[in-house]
Amino acid sequence: MGLILITGGSRGIGAAIVKRAVADGHSVLFTYHSDRAAADRLVAACGGRAQATRCDVADPAQIAAAFAKVDAMGTLTGLVNNAGITGGFARVADLPIDTLRGVLATNVEGCFVAAQLAVRRMSTVRGGAGGSVVNLSSQAARLGGGGEWVHYAASKAAVDALTIGLAREVGREGIRVNAVSPGLIDTDIHATAGDPDRVHRMADGVPLGRPGAAAEVADAVAWLLSDRSSYVTGTIIPVSGGR
Ligand code: NAP
């Protein structure tokens, strides 16, 4: 089995992806940003198959340091670009420029830098053995986030473009690049944005009638990391209950 780097693995969807990757037999290095205690609990729960390192994905030097830790563990076979923030709620007319820059630095620049460092290691034309990159997008990229967070939606639309374009660049280099696009998933991200009841209040608008669980997103990511999706690249898979 492989060695997977997962950003933002300490909580929510990322933590579910870490648990699933370990259950699938992978070794994992995951990053956390601020919640060291959550990261430590997850490392303990993974029984030595996962390690954690602090990394702000908005800082390219910190991403490079995380990759150096991966290199010390073995040969990288997969990257999950999961770390992401919403920046909170704001109408476009009132959006502070620092909020926009912070969201783009974390959600877009972070994904780009991690993807390029992964490609340099995994590309068969650079001496690598190939691999799989999975980006966490959002249905907001399609819905637009109007009245809530157009800045966040736009950042995830950029993740979709990175996914499609990079897949075309590196398909002949042994690397598949895909995205999972969650809908309303029950994690802390909504409370962090200032609306803890958001997913339950909006569940009526979901054809399956409920918010999703982080583990349901992790299942799709695990499939994209595995050889069972060997002919799948450049796709964006909704995990959204039909919304
Ligand atoms: P979450 O519960 O808020 O967890 C966010 C994770 O990202 C945490 O592990 C956090 O680390 C880490 N993180 C935050 N800022 C970071 C930074 N600057 N550098 C590195 N790590 C950082 O979020 P989630 O709901 O699991 O979301 C995970 C991904 O799915 C995100 O990309 C999000 O946009 C996407 N998504 C979520 C939903 C949803 O409804 N939940 C829907 C669509 C897409 P700490 O624990 O250290 O703070």
mmCIF file of C-alpha atoms and ligand atoms in Angstrom:
data_model
loop_
_atom_site.group_PDB
_atom_site.id
_atom_site.type_symbol
_atom_site.label_atom_id
_atom_site.label_comp_id
_atom_site.label_asym_id
_atom_site.label_seq_id
_atom_site.Cartn_x
_atom_site.Cartn_y
_atom_site.Cartn_z
ATOM 1 C CA MET A 1 0.000 0.000 0.000
ATOM 2 C CA GLY A 2 1.009 3.604 -0.433
ATOM 3 C CA LEU A 3 2.093 6.739 1.373
ATOM 4 C CA ILE A 4 -0.489 9.535 1.345
ATOM 5 C CA LEU A 5 -0.145 13.203 2.336
ATOM 6 C CA ILE A 6 -3.461 14.673 3.507
ATOM 7 C CA THR A 7 -3.724 18.390 4.263
ATOM 8 C CA GLY A 8 -6.081 19.557 7.003
ATOM 9 C CA GLY A 9 -6.445 16.060 8.396
ATOM 10 C CA SER A 10 -7.039 16.906 12.027
ATOM 11 C CA ARG A 11 -10.815 17.420 11.912
ATOM 12 C CA GLY A 12 -13.952 16.983 9.837
ATOM 13 C CA ILE A 13 -13.687 15.530 6.334
ATOM 14 C CA GLY A 14 -9.878 15.409 6.499
ATOM 15 C CA ALA A 15 -9.912 13.313 9.669
ATOM 16 C CA ALA A 16 -12.366 10.877 8.059
ATOM 17 C CA ILE A 17 -10.064 10.639 5.020
ATOM 18 C CA VAL A 18 -7.086 9.909 7.303
ATOM 19 C CA LYS A 19 -8.993 7.124 9.105
ATOM 20 C CA ARG A 20 -10.175 5.613 5.851
ATOM 21 C CA ALA A 21 -6.688 5.742 4.266
ATOM 22 C CA VAL A 22 -5.200 3.993 7.292
ATOM 23 C CA ALA A 23 -7.976 1.373 7.223
ATOM 24 C CA ASP A 24 -7.130 0.799 3.542
ATOM 25 C CA GLY A 25 -3.536 -0.001 4.544
ATOM 26 C CA HIS A 26 -1.820 3.254 3.604
ATOM 27 C CA SER A 27 0.756 5.113 5.654
ATOM 28 C CA VAL A 28 -0.337 8.710 6.186
ATOM 29 C CA LEU A 29 1.205 12.057 6.968
ATOM 30 C CA PHE A 30 -1.514 14.576 7.679
ATOM 31 C CA THR A 31 -1.276 18.261 8.455
ATOM 32 C CA TYR A 32 -3.108 20.398 10.971
ATOM 33 C CA HIS A 33 -3.148 24.152 11.344
ATOM 34 C CA SER A 34 -4.236 25.156 14.840
ATOM 35 C CA ASP A 35 -5.844 22.177 16.583
ATOM 36 C CA ARG A 36 -2.842 20.210 17.855
ATOM 37 C CA ALA A 37 -4.992 18.306 20.378
ATOM 38 C CA ALA A 38 -7.303 16.982 17.645
ATOM 39 C CA ALA A 39 -4.269 15.972 15.578
ATOM 40 C CA ASP A 40 -2.725 14.129 18.543
ATOM 41 C CA ARG A 41 -5.993 12.265 19.232
ATOM 42 C CA LEU A 42 -6.184 11.155 15.616
ATOM 43 C CA VAL A 43 -2.557 9.966 15.562
ATOM 44 C CA ALA A 44 -3.288 7.899 18.689
ATOM 45 C CA ALA A 45 -6.440 6.448 17.117
ATOM 46 C CA CYS A 46 -4.495 5.390 14.020
ATOM 47 C CA GLY A 47 -2.175 3.092 15.942
ATOM 48 C CA GLY A 48 1.114 4.300 14.482
ATOM 49 C CA ARG A 49 -0.008 4.294 10.827
ATOM 50 C CA ALA A 50 -0.423 8.084 10.687
ATOM 51 C CA GLN A 51 1.822 10.976 11.633
ATOM 52 C CA ALA A 52 0.869 14.640 11.982
ATOM 53 C CA THR A 53 2.758 17.829 11.216
ATOM 54 C CA ARG A 54 1.781 21.463 11.635
ATOM 55 C CA CYS A 55 1.374 23.337 8.357
ATOM 56 C CA ASP A 56 -0.393 26.478 7.223
ATOM 57 C CA VAL A 57 -1.093 25.701 3.571
ATOM 58 C CA ALA A 58 -1.209 29.427 2.836
ATOM 59 C CA ASP A 59 2.590 29.425 3.348
ATOM 60 C CA PRO A 60 4.495 27.625 0.562
ATOM 61 C CA ALA A 61 7.539 27.137 2.815
ATOM 62 C CA GLN A 62 5.416 25.218 5.331
ATOM 63 C CA ILE A 63 4.028 23.001 2.570
ATOM 64 C CA ALA A 64 7.580 22.298 1.406
ATOM 65 C CA ALA A 65 8.502 21.339 4.986
ATOM 66 C CA ALA A 66 5.572 18.895 5.106
ATOM 67 C CA PHE A 67 6.764 17.286 1.873
ATOM 68 C CA ALA A 68 10.268 16.974 3.346
ATOM 69 C CA LYS A 69 8.692 15.002 6.208
ATOM 70 C CA VAL A 70 6.902 12.772 3.701
ATOM 71 C CA ASP A 71 10.191 12.157 1.875
ATOM 72 C CA ALA A 72 11.670 10.909 5.133
ATOM 73 C CA MET A 73 8.799 8.394 5.429
ATOM 74 C CA GLY A 74 9.108 6.848 1.944
ATOM 75 C CA THR A 75 7.796 7.240 -1.599
ATOM 76 C CA LEU A 76 4.738 9.441 -1.956
ATOM 77 C CA THR A 77 1.868 7.776 -3.838
ATOM 78 C CA GLY A 78 -1.015 10.132 -3.139
ATOM 79 C CA LEU A 79 -1.934 13.703 -2.162
ATOM 80 C CA VAL A 80 -5.278 14.828 -0.772
ATOM 81 C CA ASN A 81 -5.688 18.613 -0.907
ATOM 82 C CA ASN A 82 -8.349 18.854 1.800
ATOM 83 C CA ALA A 83 -7.417 21.904 3.926
ATOM 84 C CA GLY A 84 -9.849 24.698 3.246
ATOM 85 C CA ILE A 85 -11.606 27.670 4.806
ATOM 86 C CA THR A 86 -14.734 29.615 3.921
ATOM 87 C CA GLY A 87 -13.604 33.025 5.149
ATOM 88 C CA GLY A 88 -17.031 33.442 6.760
ATOM 89 C CA PHE A 89 -20.155 35.055 5.388
ATOM 90 C CA ALA A 90 -20.000 38.313 3.420
ATOM 91 C CA ARG A 91 -21.737 39.794 0.411
ATOM 92 C CA VAL A 92 -19.351 40.648 -2.420
ATOM 93 C CA ALA A 93 -19.973 44.377 -1.966
ATOM 94 C CA ASP A 94 -18.853 44.185 1.642
ATOM 95 C CA LEU A 95 -16.077 41.591 1.344
ATOM 96 C CA PRO A 96 -12.836 42.724 3.016
ATOM 97 C CA ILE A 97 -9.889 42.313 0.649
ATOM 98 C CA ASP A 98 -7.904 40.515 3.362
ATOM 99 C CA THR A 99 -10.652 37.884 3.627
ATOM 100 C CA LEU A 100 -10.543 37.327 -0.128
ATOM 101 C CA ARG A 101 -6.749 37.047 -0.111
ATOM 102 C CA GLY A 102 -6.795 34.648 2.843
ATOM 103 C CA VAL A 103 -9.332 32.339 1.206
ATOM 104 C CA LEU A 104 -7.474 32.318 -2.115
ATOM 105 C CA ALA A 105 -4.108 31.760 -0.423
ATOM 106 C CA THR A 106 -5.424 28.787 1.571
ATOM 107 C CA ASN A 107 -7.831 27.173 -0.890
ATOM 108 C CA VAL A 108 -6.169 27.947 -4.235
ATOM 109 C CA GLU A 109 -2.478 28.669 -3.676
ATOM 110 C CA GLY A 110 -2.283 25.899 -1.086
ATOM 111 C CA CYS A 111 -3.697 23.356 -3.553
ATOM 112 C CA PHE A 112 -1.443 24.542 -6.379
ATOM 113 C CA VAL A 113 1.767 24.437 -4.332
ATOM 114 C CA ALA A 114 1.013 21.028 -2.825
ATOM 115 C CA ALA A 115 0.038 19.683 -6.265
ATOM 116 C CA GLN A 116 3.249 20.889 -7.887
ATOM 117 C CA LEU A 117 5.394 19.405 -5.119
ATOM 118 C CA ALA A 118 3.511 16.110 -5.455
ATOM 119 C CA VAL A 119 3.881 16.030 -9.249
ATOM 120 C CA ARG A 120 7.635 16.639 -8.980
ATOM 121 C CA ARG A 121 7.855 13.497 -6.833
ATOM 122 C CA MET A 122 5.307 11.229 -8.536
ATOM 123 C CA SER A 123 5.776 12.005 -12.249
ATOM 124 C CA THR A 124 7.230 9.065 -14.169
ATOM 125 C CA VAL A 125 9.166 11.459 -16.419
ATOM 126 C CA ARG A 126 10.893 12.829 -13.305
ATOM 127 C CA GLY A 127 11.806 9.398 -11.991
ATOM 128 C CA GLY A 128 8.678 8.910 -9.859
ATOM 129 C CA ALA A 129 6.326 5.950 -9.770
ATOM 130 C CA GLY A 130 3.051 7.773 -10.488
ATOM 131 C CA GLY A 131 0.211 8.438 -8.091
ATOM 132 C CA SER A 132 -3.135 10.046 -7.412
ATOM 133 C CA VAL A 133 -4.048 13.623 -6.452
ATOM 134 C CA VAL A 134 -7.498 14.269 -4.966
ATOM 135 C CA ASN A 135 -8.681 17.836 -4.417
ATOM 136 C CA LEU A 136 -11.589 18.827 -2.178
ATOM 137 C CA SER A 137 -13.833 21.137 -4.161
ATOM 138 C CA SER A 138 -17.363 22.163 -3.174
ATOM 139 C CA GLN A 139 -20.813 22.299 -4.743
ATOM 140 C CA ALA A 140 -20.484 26.025 -4.026
ATOM 141 C CA ALA A 141 -18.310 26.188 -7.166
ATOM 142 C CA ARG A 142 -21.426 25.299 -9.191
ATOM 143 C CA LEU A 143 -24.035 27.099 -7.063
ATOM 144 C CA GLY A 144 -21.991 30.310 -6.700
ATOM 145 C CA GLY A 145 -22.478 30.947 -2.978
ATOM 146 C CA GLY A 146 -24.544 34.080 -3.595
ATOM 147 C CA GLY A 147 -25.569 35.880 -0.397
ATOM 148 C CA GLU A 148 -23.200 33.729 1.622
ATOM 149 C CA TRP A 149 -19.699 33.300 0.259
ATOM 150 C CA VAL A 150 -19.042 33.976 -3.406
ATOM 151 C CA HIS A 151 -15.350 34.305 -2.447
ATOM 152 C CA TYR A 152 -15.337 30.694 -1.202
ATOM 153 C CA ALA A 153 -17.291 29.439 -4.233
ATOM 154 C CA ALA A 154 -14.854 31.181 -6.595
ATOM 155 C CA SER A 155 -11.888 29.610 -4.807
ATOM 156 C CA LYS A 156 -13.425 26.160 -5.294
ATOM 157 C CA ALA A 157 -14.126 26.888 -8.983
ATOM 158 C CA ALA A 158 -10.377 27.491 -9.256
ATOM 159 C CA VAL A 159 -9.795 24.097 -7.615
ATOM 160 C CA ASP A 160 -12.035 22.525 -10.272
ATOM 161 C CA ALA A 161 -9.995 24.165 -13.050
ATOM 162 C CA LEU A 162 -6.749 23.005 -11.448
ATOM 163 C CA THR A 163 -8.162 19.490 -11.305
ATOM 164 C CA ILE A 164 -9.171 19.363 -14.977
ATOM 165 C CA GLY A 165 -6.094 21.146 -16.306
ATOM 166 C CA LEU A 166 -3.492 19.320 -14.247
ATOM 167 C CA ALA A 167 -5.110 15.975 -15.088
ATOM 168 C CA ARG A 168 -4.559 16.754 -18.775
ATOM 169 C CA GLU A 169 -0.954 17.814 -18.131
ATOM 170 C CA VAL A 170 0.162 14.763 -16.188
ATOM 171 C CA GLY A 171 -2.033 11.948 -17.473
ATOM 172 C CA ARG A 172 0.869 10.474 -19.432
ATOM 173 C CA GLU A 173 3.157 10.811 -16.407
ATOM 174 C CA GLY A 174 1.368 8.177 -14.333
ATOM 175 C CA ILE A 175 -0.589 10.677 -12.260
ATOM 176 C CA ARG A 176 -4.374 10.896 -12.007
ATOM 177 C CA VAL A 177 -5.941 14.118 -10.704
ATOM 178 C CA ASN A 178 -9.550 14.243 -9.539
ATOM 179 C CA ALA A 179 -11.778 16.203 -7.180
ATOM 180 C CA VAL A 180 -14.571 15.350 -4.788
ATOM 181 C CA SER A 181 -17.216 18.038 -4.503
ATOM 182 C CA PRO A 182 -19.136 17.765 -1.228
ATOM 183 C CA GLY A 183 -22.492 19.358 -0.602
ATOM 184 C CA LEU A 184 -23.726 20.071 2.923
ATOM 185 C CA ILE A 185 -21.511 17.974 5.197
ATOM 186 C CA ASP A 186 -21.892 18.025 8.962
ATOM 187 C CA THR A 187 -18.528 19.363 10.187
ATOM 188 C CA ASP A 188 -17.222 22.331 12.206
ATOM 189 C CA ILE A 189 -16.757 24.442 9.058
ATOM 190 C CA HIS A 190 -20.265 25.917 9.326
ATOM 191 C CA ALA A 191 -19.900 26.875 12.999
ATOM 192 C CA THR A 192 -16.482 28.351 12.257
ATOM 193 C CA ALA A 193 -18.161 30.512 9.593
ATOM 194 C CA GLY A 194 -20.674 31.668 12.219
ATOM 195 C CA ASP A 195 -23.735 29.460 11.529
ATOM 196 C CA PRO A 196 -23.647 26.152 13.459
ATOM 197 C CA ASP A 197 -27.185 25.125 12.403
ATOM 198 C CA ARG A 198 -26.611 25.765 8.693
ATOM 199 C CA VAL A 199 -26.487 22.170 7.462
ATOM 200 C CA HIS A 200 -29.582 21.089 9.394
ATOM 201 C CA ARG A 201 -31.589 24.189 8.444
ATOM 202 C CA MET A 202 -30.746 23.666 4.752
ATOM 203 C CA ALA A 203 -31.266 19.881 4.744
ATOM 204 C CA ASP A 204 -34.805 20.249 3.315
ATOM 205 C CA GLY A 205 -33.251 21.398 0.049
ATOM 206 C CA VAL A 206 -31.209 18.217 -0.276
ATOM 207 C CA PRO A 207 -32.941 15.493 -2.349
ATOM 208 C CA LEU A 208 -31.750 12.827 0.113
ATOM 209 C CA GLY A 209 -33.244 14.960 2.910
ATOM 210 C CA ARG A 210 -30.249 15.154 5.223
ATOM 211 C CA PRO A 211 -26.748 16.542 5.549
ATOM 212 C CA GLY A 212 -23.886 14.221 4.625
ATOM 213 C CA ALA A 213 -21.323 12.705 6.967
ATOM 214 C CA ALA A 214 -17.583 13.221 6.624
ATOM 215 C CA ALA A 215 -17.116 9.460 6.210
ATOM 216 C CA GLU A 216 -19.346 9.508 3.113
ATOM 217 C CA VAL A 217 -16.977 12.002 1.481
ATOM 218 C CA ALA A 218 -13.968 9.950 2.603
ATOM 219 C CA ASP A 219 -15.362 6.905 0.768
ATOM 220 C CA ALA A 220 -15.221 8.758 -2.559
ATOM 221 C CA VAL A 221 -11.716 10.050 -1.846
ATOM 222 C CA ALA A 222 -10.548 6.544 -0.934
ATOM 223 C CA TRP A 223 -11.878 5.213 -4.242
ATOM 224 C CA LEU A 224 -10.045 7.925 -6.190
ATOM 225 C CA LEU A 225 -6.810 7.153 -4.320
ATOM 226 C CA SER A 226 -7.145 3.455 -5.114
ATOM 227 C CA ASP A 227 -6.430 1.456 -8.265
ATOM 228 C CA ARG A 228 -10.175 0.741 -8.494
ATOM 229 C CA SER A 229 -10.423 4.165 -10.189
ATOM 230 C CA SER A 230 -7.466 3.480 -12.509
ATOM 231 C CA TYR A 231 -9.215 4.862 -15.632
ATOM 232 C CA VAL A 232 -10.628 7.948 -13.907
ATOM 233 C CA THR A 233 -8.922 11.330 -14.185
ATOM 234 C CA GLY A 234 -9.958 14.952 -14.583
ATOM 235 C CA THR A 235 -13.319 14.297 -12.932
ATOM 236 C CA ILE A 236 -15.182 16.186 -10.221
ATOM 237 C CA ILE A 237 -17.398 13.803 -8.288
ATOM 238 C CA PRO A 238 -20.321 15.346 -6.387
ATOM 239 C CA VAL A 239 -20.996 13.856 -2.953
ATOM 240 C CA SER A 240 -23.948 16.057 -2.213
ATOM 241 C CA GLY A 241 -27.079 14.015 -1.621
ATOM 242 C CA GLY A 242 -28.280 15.183 -5.040
ATOM 243 C CA ARG A 243 -28.167 18.912 -4.207
HETATM 244 P P1 NAP B 1 -13.259 21.803 8.984
HETATM 245 O O1 NAP B 1 -14.089 20.858 9.785
HETATM 246 O O2 NAP B 1 -13.342 23.269 9.257
HETATM 247 O O3 NAP B 1 -11.731 21.326 9.043
HETATM 248 C C1 NAP B 1 -10.791 22.083 8.332
HETATM 249 C C2 NAP B 1 -9.461 21.372 8.369
HETATM 250 O O4 NAP B 1 -8.540 22.156 7.605
HETATM 251 C C3 NAP B 1 -8.888 21.246 9.757
HETATM 252 O O5 NAP B 1 -8.116 20.068 9.803
HETATM 253 C C4 NAP B 1 -7.987 22.486 9.868
HETATM 254 O O6 NAP B 1 -6.893 22.331 10.766
HETATM 255 C C5 NAP B 1 -7.463 22.567 8.455
HETATM 256 N N1 NAP B 1 -7.049 23.913 8.067
HETATM 257 C C6 NAP B 1 -7.770 25.062 8.122
HETATM 258 N N2 NAP B 1 -7.037 26.084 7.679
HETATM 259 C C7 NAP B 1 -5.826 25.583 7.338
HETATM 260 C C8 NAP B 1 -4.634 26.140 6.839
HETATM 261 N N3 NAP B 1 -4.503 27.454 6.572
HETATM 262 N N4 NAP B 1 -3.579 25.313 6.626
HETATM 263 C C9 NAP B 1 -3.688 23.998 6.877
HETATM 264 N N5 NAP B 1 -4.790 23.398 7.361
HETATM 265 C C10 NAP B 1 -5.845 24.197 7.585
HETATM 266 O O7 NAP B 1 -13.600 21.653 7.406
HETATM 267 P P2 NAP B 1 -14.320 20.453 6.606
HETATM 268 O O8 NAP B 1 -15.768 20.718 6.604
HETATM 269 O O9 NAP B 1 -13.807 19.147 7.077
HETATM 270 O O10 NAP B 1 -13.802 20.785 5.128
HETATM 271 C C11 NAP B 1 -12.724 20.068 4.526
HETATM 272 C C12 NAP B 1 -12.686 20.442 3.048
HETATM 273 O O11 NAP B 1 -13.935 20.110 2.442
HETATM 274 C C13 NAP B 1 -12.470 21.925 2.797
HETATM 275 O O12 NAP B 1 -11.641 22.101 1.662
HETATM 276 C C14 NAP B 1 -13.868 22.435 2.523
HETATM 277 O O13 NAP B 1 -13.865 23.598 1.738
HETATM 278 C C15 NAP B 1 -14.461 21.240 1.800
HETATM 279 N N6 NAP B 1 -15.924 21.215 1.833
HETATM 280 C C16 NAP B 1 -16.609 21.094 2.998
HETATM 281 C C17 NAP B 1 -17.999 21.075 2.990
HETATM 282 C C18 NAP B 1 -18.847 20.939 4.235
HETATM 283 O O14 NAP B 1 -20.073 21.113 4.169
HETATM 284 N N7 NAP B 1 -18.260 20.623 5.400
HETATM 285 C C19 NAP B 1 -18.673 21.205 1.787
HETATM 286 C C20 NAP B 1 -17.951 21.350 0.612
HETATM 287 C C21 NAP B 1 -16.579 21.343 0.649
HETATM 288 P P3 NAP B 1 -7.073 22.567 12.384
HETATM 289 O O15 NAP B 1 -7.867 21.389 12.892
HETATM 290 O O16 NAP B 1 -5.679 22.549 12.915
HETATM 291 O O17 NAP B 1 -7.783 23.855 12.550
#
